[in-house]
Coordinates of N, CA and C in Angstrom, one line a residue:
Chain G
X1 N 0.8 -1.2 0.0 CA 0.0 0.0 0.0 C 0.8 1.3 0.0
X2 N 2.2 1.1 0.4 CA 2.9 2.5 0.2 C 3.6 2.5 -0.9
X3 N 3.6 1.3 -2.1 CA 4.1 1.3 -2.7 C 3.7 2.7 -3.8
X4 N 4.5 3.7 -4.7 CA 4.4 4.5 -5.4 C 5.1 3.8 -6.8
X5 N 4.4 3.6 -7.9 CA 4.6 2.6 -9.2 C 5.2 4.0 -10.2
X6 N 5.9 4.3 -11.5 CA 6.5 5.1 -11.9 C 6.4 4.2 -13.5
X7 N 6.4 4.9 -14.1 CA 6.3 4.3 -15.9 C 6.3 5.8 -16.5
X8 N 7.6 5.4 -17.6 CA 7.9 4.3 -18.3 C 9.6 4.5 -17.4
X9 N 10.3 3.3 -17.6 CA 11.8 3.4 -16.7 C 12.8 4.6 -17.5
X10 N 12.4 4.2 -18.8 CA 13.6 5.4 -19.4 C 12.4 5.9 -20.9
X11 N 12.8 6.9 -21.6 CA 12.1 7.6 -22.3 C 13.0 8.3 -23.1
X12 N 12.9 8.6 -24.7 CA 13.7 9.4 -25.3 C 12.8 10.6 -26.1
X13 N 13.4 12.0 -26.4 CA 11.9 12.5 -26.8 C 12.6 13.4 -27.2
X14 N 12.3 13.6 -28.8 CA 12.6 14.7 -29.8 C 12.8 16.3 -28.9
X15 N 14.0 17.2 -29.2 CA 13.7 18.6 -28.5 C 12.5 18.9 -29.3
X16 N 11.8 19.6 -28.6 CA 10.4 20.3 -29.1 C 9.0 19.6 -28.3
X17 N 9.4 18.0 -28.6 CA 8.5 17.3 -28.2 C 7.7 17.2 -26.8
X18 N 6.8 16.4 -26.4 CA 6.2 16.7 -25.0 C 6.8 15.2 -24.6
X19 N 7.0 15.2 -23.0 CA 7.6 14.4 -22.0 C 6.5 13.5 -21.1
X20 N 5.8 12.5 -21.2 CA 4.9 11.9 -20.2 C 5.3 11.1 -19.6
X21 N 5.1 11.6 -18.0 CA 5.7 10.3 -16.9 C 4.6 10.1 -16.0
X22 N 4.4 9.0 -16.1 CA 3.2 8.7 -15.0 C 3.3 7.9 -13.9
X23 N 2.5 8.1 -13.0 CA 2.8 7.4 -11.4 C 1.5 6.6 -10.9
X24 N 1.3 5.9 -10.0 CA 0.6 5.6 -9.5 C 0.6 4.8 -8.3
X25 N -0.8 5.2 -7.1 CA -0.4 4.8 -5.9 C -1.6 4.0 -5.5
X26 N -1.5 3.2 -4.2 CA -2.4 2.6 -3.5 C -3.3 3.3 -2.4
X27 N -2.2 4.1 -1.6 CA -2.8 4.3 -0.1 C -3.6 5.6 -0.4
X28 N -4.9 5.9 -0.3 CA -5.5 6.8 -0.7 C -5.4 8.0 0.7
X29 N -4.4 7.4 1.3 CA -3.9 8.9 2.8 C -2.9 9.6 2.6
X30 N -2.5 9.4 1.1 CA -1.5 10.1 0.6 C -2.3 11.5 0.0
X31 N -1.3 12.5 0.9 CA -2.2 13.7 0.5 C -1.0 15.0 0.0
X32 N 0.3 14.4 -1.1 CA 1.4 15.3 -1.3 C 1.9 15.3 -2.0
X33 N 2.0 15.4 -3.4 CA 2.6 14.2 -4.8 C 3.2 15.4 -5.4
X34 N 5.0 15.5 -5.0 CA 6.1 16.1 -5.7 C 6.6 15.8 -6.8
X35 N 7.1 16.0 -7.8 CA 8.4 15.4 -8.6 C 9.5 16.1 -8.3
X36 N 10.4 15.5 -8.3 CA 11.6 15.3 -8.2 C 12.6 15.2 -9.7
X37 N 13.6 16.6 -9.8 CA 13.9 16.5 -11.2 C 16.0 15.8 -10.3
X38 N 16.4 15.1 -11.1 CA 18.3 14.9 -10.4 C 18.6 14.6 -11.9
X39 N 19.9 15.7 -12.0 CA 21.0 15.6 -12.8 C 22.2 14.8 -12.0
X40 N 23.1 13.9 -12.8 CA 24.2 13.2 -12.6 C 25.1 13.8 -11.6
X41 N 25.0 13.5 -10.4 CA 25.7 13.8 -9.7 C 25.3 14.2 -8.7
X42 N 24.3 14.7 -8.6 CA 23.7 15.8 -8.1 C 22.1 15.3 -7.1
X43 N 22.4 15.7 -6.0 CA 20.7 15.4 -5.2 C 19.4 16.0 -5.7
X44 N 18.6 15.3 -5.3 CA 16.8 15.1 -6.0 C 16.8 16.8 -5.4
X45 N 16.4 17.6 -6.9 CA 15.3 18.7 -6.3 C 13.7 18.7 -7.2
X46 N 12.7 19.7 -6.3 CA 11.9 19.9 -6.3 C 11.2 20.5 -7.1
X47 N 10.5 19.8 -8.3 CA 10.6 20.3 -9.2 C 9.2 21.0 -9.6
X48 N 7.9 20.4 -8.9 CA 6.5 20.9 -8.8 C 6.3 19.8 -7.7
X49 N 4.8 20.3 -7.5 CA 4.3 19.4 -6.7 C 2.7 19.8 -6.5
X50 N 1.9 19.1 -6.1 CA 0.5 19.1 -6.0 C 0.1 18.5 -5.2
X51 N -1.4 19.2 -4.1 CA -2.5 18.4 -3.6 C -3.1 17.3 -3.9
X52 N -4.3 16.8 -3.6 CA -4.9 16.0 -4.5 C -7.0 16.7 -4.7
X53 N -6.4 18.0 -3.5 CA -8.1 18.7 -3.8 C -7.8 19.6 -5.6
X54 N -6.6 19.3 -6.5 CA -6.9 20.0 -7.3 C -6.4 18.9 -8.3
X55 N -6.9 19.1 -10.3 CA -6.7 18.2 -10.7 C -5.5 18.6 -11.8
X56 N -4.9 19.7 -11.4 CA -3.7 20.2 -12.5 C -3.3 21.2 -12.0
X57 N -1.8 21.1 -12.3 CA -0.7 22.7 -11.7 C 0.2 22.8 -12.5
X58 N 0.3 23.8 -13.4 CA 1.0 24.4 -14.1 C 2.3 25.1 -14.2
X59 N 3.5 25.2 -13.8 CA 4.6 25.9 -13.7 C 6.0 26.0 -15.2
X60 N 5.3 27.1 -15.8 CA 6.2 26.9 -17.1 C 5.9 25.9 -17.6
X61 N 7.0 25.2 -17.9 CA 6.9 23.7 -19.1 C 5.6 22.8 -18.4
X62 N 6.1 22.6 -17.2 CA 6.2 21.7 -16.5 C 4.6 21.6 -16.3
X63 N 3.6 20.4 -15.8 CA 2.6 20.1 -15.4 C 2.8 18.5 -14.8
X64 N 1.4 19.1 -13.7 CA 1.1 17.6 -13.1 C -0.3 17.9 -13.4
X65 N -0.8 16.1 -13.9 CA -2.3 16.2 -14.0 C -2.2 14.7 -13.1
X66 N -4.2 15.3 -12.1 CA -3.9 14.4 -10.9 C -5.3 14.0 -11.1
X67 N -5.6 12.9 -11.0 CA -6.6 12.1 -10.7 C -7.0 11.0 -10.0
X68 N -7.8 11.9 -9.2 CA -7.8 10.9 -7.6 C -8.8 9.7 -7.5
X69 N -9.5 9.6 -8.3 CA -10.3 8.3 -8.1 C -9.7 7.3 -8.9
X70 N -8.5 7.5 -9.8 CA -7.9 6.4 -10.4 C -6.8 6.4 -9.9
X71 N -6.3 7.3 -8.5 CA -5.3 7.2 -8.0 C -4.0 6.9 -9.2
X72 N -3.8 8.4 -9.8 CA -2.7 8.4 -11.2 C -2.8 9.8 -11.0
X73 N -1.3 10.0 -11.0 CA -0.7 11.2 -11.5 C 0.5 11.3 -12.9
X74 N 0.5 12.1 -13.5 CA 1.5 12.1 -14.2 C 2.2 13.6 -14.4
X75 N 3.8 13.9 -15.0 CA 3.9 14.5 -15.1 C 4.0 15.1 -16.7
X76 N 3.9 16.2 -17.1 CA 4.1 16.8 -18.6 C 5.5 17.7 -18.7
X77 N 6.4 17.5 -19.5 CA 6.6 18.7 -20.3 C 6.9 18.5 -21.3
X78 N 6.6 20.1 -21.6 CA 6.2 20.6 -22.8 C 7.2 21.2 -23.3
X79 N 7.5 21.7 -24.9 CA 8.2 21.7 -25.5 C 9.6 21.4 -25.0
X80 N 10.2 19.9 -24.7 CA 11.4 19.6 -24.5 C 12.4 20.1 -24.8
X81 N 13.5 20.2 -23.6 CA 14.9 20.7 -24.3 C 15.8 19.8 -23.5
X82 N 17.1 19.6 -24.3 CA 17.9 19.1 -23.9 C 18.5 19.2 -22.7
X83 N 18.7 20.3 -22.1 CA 18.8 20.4 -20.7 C 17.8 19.9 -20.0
X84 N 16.2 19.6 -20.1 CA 15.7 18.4 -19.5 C 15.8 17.2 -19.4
X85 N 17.3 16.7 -20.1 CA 17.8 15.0 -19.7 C 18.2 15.0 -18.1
X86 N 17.5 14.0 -17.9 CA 17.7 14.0 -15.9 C 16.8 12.8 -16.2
X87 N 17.1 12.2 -14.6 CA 15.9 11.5 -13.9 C 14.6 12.6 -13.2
X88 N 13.9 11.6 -13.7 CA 12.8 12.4 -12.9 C 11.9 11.0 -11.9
X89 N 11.7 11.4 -10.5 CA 11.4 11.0 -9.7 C 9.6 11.5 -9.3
X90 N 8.7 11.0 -9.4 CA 7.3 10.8 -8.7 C 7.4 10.3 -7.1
X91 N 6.3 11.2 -6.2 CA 6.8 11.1 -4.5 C 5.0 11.2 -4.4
X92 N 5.1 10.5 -3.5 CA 3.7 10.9 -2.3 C 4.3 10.7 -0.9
X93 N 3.0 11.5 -0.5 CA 3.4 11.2 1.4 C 2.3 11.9 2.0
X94 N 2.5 11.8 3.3 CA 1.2 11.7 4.0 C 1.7 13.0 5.3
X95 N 0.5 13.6 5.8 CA 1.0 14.6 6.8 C -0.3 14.6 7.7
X96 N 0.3 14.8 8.9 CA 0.0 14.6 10.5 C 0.4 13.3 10.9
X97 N 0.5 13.3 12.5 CA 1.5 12.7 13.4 C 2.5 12.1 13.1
X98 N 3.2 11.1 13.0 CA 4.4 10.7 12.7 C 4.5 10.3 11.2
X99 N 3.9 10.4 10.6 CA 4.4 10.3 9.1 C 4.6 11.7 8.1
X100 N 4.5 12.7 9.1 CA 5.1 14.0 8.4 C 6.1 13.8 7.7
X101 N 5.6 14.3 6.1 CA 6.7 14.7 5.3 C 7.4 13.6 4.6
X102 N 7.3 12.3 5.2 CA 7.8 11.2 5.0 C 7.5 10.8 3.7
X103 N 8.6 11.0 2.2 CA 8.7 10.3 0.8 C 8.4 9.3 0.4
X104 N 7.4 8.7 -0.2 CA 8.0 7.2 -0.8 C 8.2 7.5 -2.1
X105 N 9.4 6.9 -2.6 CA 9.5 7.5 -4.1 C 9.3 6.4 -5.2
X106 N 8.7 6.4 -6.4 CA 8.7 5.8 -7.6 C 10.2 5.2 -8.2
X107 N 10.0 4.9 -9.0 CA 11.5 4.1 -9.5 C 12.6 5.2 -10.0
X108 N 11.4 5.6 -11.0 CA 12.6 6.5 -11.2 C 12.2 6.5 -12.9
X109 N 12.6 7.7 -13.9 CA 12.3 7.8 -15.1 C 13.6 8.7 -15.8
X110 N 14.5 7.5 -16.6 CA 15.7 8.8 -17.3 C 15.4 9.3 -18.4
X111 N 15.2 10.3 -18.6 CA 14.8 11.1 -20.0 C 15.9 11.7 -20.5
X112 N 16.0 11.3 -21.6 CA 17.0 12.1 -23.0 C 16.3 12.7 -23.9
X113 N 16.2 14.2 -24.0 CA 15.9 14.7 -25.0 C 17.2 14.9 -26.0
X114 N 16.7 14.8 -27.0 CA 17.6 14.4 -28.5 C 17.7 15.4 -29.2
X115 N 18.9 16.6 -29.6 CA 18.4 18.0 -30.1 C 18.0 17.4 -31.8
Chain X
X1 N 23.4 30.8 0.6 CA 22.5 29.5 1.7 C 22.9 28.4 1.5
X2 N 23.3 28.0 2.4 CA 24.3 26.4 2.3 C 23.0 25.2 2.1
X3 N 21.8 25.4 2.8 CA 20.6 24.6 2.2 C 21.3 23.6 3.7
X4 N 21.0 21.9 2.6 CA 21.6 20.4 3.2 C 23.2 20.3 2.6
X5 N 23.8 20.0 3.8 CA 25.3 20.1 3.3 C 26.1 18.5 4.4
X6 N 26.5 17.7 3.0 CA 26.9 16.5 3.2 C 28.3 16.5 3.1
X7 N 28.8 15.5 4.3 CA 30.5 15.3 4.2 C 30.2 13.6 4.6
X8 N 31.8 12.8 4.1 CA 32.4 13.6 2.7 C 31.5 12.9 1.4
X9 N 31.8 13.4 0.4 CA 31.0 13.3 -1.0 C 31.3 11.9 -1.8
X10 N 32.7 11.2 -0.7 CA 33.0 10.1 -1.9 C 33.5 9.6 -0.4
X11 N 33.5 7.8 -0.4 CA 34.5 7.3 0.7 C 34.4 5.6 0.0
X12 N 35.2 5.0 0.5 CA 35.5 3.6 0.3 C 36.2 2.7 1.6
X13 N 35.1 1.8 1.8 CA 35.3 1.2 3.2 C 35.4 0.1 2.7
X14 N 36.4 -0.6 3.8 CA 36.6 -2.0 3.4 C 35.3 -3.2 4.7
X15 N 35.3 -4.0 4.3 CA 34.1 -5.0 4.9 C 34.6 -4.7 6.2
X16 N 33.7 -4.7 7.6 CA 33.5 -4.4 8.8 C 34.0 -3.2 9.5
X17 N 34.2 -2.0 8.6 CA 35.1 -1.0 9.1 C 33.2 -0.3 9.5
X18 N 33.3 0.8 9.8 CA 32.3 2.1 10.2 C 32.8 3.0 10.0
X19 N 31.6 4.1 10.1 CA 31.8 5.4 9.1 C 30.6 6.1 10.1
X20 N 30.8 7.5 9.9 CA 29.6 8.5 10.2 C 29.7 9.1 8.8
X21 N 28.2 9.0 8.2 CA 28.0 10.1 7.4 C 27.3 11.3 8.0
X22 N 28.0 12.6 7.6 CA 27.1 13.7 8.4 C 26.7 14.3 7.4
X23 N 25.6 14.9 8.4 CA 24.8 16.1 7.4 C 24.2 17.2 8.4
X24 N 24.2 18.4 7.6 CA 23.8 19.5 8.7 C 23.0 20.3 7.7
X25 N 21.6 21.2 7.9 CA 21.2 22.2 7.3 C 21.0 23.8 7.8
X26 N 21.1 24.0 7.4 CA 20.9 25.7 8.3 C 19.3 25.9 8.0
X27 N 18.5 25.9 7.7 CA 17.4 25.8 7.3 C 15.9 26.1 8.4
X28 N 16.3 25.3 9.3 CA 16.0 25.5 10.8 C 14.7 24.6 10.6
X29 N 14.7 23.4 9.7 CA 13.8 22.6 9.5 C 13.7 21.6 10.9
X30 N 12.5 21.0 11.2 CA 12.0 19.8 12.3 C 12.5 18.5 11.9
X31 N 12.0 18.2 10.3 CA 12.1 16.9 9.7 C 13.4 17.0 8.8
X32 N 14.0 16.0 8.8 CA 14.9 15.6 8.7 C 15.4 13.9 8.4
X33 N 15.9 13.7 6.8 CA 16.0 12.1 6.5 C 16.8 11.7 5.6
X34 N 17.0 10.2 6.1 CA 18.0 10.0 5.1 C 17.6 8.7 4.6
X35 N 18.0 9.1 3.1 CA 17.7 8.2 2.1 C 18.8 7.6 1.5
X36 N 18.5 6.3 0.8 CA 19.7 5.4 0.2 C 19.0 5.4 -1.6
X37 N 20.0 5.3 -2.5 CA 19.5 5.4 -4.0 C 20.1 4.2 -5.0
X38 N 19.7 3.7 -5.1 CA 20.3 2.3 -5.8 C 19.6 2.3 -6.8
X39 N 20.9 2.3 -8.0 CA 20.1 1.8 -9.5 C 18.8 1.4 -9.8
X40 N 17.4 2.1 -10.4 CA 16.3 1.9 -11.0 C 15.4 1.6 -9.7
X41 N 16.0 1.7 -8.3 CA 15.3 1.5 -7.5 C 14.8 2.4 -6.7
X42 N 14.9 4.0 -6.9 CA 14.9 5.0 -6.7 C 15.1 5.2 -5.1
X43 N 14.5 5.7 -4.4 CA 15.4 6.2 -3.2 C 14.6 5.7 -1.7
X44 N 15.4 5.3 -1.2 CA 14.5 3.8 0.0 C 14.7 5.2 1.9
X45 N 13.9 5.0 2.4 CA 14.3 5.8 3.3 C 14.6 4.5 5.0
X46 N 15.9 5.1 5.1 CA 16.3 4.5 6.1 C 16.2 5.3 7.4
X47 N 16.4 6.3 7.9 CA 15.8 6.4 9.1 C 14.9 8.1 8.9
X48 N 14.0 8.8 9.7 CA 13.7 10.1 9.8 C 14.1 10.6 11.5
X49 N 13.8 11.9 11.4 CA 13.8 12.9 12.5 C 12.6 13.9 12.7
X50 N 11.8 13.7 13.6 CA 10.6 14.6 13.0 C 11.1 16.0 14.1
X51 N 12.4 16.0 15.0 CA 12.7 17.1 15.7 C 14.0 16.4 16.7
X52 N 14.6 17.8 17.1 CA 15.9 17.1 18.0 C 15.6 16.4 18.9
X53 N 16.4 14.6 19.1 CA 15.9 13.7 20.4 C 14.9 13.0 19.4
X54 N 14.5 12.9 18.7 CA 13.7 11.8 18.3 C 13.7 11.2 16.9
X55 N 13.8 9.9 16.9 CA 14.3 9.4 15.2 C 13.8 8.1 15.4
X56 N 13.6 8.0 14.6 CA 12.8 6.5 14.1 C 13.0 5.9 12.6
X57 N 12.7 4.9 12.5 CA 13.2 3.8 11.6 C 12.3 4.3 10.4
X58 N 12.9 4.0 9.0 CA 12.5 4.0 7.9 C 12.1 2.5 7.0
X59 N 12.3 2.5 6.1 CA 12.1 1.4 5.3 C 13.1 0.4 5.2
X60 N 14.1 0.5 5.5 CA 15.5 0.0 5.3 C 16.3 0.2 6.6
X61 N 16.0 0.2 7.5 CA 17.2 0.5 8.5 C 18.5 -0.4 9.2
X62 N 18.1 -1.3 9.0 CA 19.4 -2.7 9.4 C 20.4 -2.1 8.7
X63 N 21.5 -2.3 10.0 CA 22.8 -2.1 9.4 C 23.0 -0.4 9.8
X64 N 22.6 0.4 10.0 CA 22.5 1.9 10.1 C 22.2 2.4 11.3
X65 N 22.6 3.6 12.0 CA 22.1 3.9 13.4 C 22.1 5.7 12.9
X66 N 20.9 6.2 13.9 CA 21.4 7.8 13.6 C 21.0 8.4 14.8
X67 N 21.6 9.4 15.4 CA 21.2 10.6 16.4 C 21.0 11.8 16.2
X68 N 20.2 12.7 16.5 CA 19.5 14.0 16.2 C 19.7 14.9 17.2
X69 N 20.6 15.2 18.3 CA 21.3 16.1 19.6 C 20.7 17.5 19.2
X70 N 21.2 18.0 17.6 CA 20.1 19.2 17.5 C 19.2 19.5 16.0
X71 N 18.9 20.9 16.5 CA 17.9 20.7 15.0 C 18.7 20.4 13.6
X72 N 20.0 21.2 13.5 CA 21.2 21.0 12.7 C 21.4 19.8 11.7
X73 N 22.0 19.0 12.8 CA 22.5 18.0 12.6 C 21.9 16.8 13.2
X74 N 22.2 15.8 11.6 CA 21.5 14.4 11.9 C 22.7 13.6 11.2
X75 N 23.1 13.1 11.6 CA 24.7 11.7 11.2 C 23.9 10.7 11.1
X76 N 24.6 9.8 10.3 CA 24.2 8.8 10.1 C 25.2 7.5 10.4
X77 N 25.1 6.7 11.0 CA 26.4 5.5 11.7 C 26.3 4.7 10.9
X78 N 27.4 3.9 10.2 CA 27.3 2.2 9.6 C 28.3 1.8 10.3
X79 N 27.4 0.9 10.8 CA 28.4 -0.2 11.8 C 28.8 -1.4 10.7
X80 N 29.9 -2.2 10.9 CA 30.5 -3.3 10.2 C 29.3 -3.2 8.8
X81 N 31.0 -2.2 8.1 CA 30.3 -2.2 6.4 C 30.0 -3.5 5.8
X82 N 28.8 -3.2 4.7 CA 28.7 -4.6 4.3 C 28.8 -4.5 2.6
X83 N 29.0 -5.1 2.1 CA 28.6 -4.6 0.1 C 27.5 -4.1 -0.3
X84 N 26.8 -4.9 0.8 CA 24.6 -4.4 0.4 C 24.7 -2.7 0.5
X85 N 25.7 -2.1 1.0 CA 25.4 -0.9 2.1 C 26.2 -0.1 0.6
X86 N 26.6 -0.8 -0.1 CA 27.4 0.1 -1.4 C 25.8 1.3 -2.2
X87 N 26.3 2.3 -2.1 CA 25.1 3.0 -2.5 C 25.4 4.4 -2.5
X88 N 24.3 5.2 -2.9 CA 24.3 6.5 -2.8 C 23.5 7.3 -1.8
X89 N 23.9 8.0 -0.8 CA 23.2 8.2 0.5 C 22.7 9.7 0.2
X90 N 21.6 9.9 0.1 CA 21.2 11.6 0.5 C 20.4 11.7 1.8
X91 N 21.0 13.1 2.0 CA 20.5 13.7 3.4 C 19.3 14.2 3.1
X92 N 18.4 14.4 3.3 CA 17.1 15.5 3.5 C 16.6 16.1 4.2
X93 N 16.1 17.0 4.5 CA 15.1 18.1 5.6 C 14.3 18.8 4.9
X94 N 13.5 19.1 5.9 CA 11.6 19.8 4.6 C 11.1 20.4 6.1
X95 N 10.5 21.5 5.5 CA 9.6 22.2 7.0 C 8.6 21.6 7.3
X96 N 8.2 20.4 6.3 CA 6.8 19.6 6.5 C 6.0 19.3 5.0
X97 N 6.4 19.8 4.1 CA 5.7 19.8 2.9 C 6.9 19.6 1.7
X98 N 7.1 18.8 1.1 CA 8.2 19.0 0.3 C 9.4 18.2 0.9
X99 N 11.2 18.4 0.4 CA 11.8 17.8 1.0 C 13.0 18.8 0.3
X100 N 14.3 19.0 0.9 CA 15.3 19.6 0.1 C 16.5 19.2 0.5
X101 N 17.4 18.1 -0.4 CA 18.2 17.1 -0.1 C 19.8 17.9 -0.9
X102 N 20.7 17.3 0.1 CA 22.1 17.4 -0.1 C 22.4 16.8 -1.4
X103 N 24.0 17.0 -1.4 CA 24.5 16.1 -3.1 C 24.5 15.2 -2.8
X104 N 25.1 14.5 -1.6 CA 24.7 13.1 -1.5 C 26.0 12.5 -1.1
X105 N 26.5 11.6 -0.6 CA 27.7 10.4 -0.6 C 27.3 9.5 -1.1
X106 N 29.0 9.1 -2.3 CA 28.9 8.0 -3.0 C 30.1 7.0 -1.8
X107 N 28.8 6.3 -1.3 CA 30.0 5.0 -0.7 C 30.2 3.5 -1.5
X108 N 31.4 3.3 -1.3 CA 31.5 1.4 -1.8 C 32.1 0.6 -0.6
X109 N 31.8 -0.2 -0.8 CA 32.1 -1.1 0.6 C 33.0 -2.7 -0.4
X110 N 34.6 -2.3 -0.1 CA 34.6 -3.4 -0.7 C 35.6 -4.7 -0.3

């Protein structure tokens, strides 16, 4: 039930092109669903993130579209560039009493955009 | 702003030796955690801190010990290294919503 599922493992995608990463969870007490962008070398940052009282959030390229009765989120971007090759990481987690803040993360998704 | 700040960034232990990885944030965050990252398996959490004096186990904790004395600082202990323990460690802390993680240690245990 805390498992967090992540598709597709790796991805390649024309520059211009759009980026789809999708996730999906069990425990419906998950109330916090980040992505996570990491370059080679470098620790997981914060790349958007969303509730689950809304069904999309938009920042620049980037989008999460959330749907809570099929328990699936994914993320978008939009017109790709090669400086978006990274992993990208899918997170939920849960808040109040002892499980504040606490990550479980997806597998994991390497994207290569291709100029 | 130094953020999460991890020492050291690279080490190599031979089987049954020990290690402290530290980590400190200026941040003046409660929560506080550390996670392990192994190939395609994305990132397993081995112990949290939800405030100084108190820590508890994560997903993965065997093999690992940690203490939390202040808000600062959270170390992490490996007692008698093992190969399983070969990995990439990040530190993290979050004010409660989110998480903002160090570069990380790359250890090998060989």
């Amino acid at each position: 039930q805390q498992q967090v599922k992540q598709s597709p493992q790796s991805l390649i995608v024309q520059k211009g092109g759009i980026s789809i990463i999708n996730c999906a969870y069990e425990n419906t007490a998950f109330d916090y669903f980040p992505w996570y962008q990491q370059f080679p070398g470098k620790g997981p940052a914060l790349l958007i993130a969303i509730r689950p009282d809304v069904s999309e959030k938009k920042e620049g390229r980037f989008t999460i579209s959330f749907n809570k009765s099929a328990k699936q989120f994914s993320l978008h971007i939009m017109d790709s560039q090669p400086g978006d090759s990274a992993t990208y990481f899918c997170a939920a987690s849960i808040h109040g009493s002892s499980n504040t803040g606490k990550l479980i993360f997806g597998q994991g998704t390497t994207l290569q955009v291709k100029p | 702003n130094a953020g999460v700040t991890q020492t050291p960034k690279f080490r190599i232990l031979k089987i049954g030796q020990s290690m402290t990885l530290q980590c400190t944030q200026d941040m003046n965050h409660n929560y506080m955690y550390w996670y392990r990252q192994d190939p395609g398996m994305g990132l397993k959490l081995i112990y949290y801190s939800v405030g100084a004096g108190i820590t508890d186990k994560g997903e993965v904790p065997n093999g690992y010990n940690v203490s939390r004395s202040t808000t600062e600082d959270f170390p992490l202990r490996l007692e008698l290294a093992a190969p399983s323990q070969t990995s990439v460690y990040f530190c993290a802390s979050s004010p409660g919503w989110g998480a903002f993680f160090g570069q990380g240690t790359r250890l090998t245990v060989v």
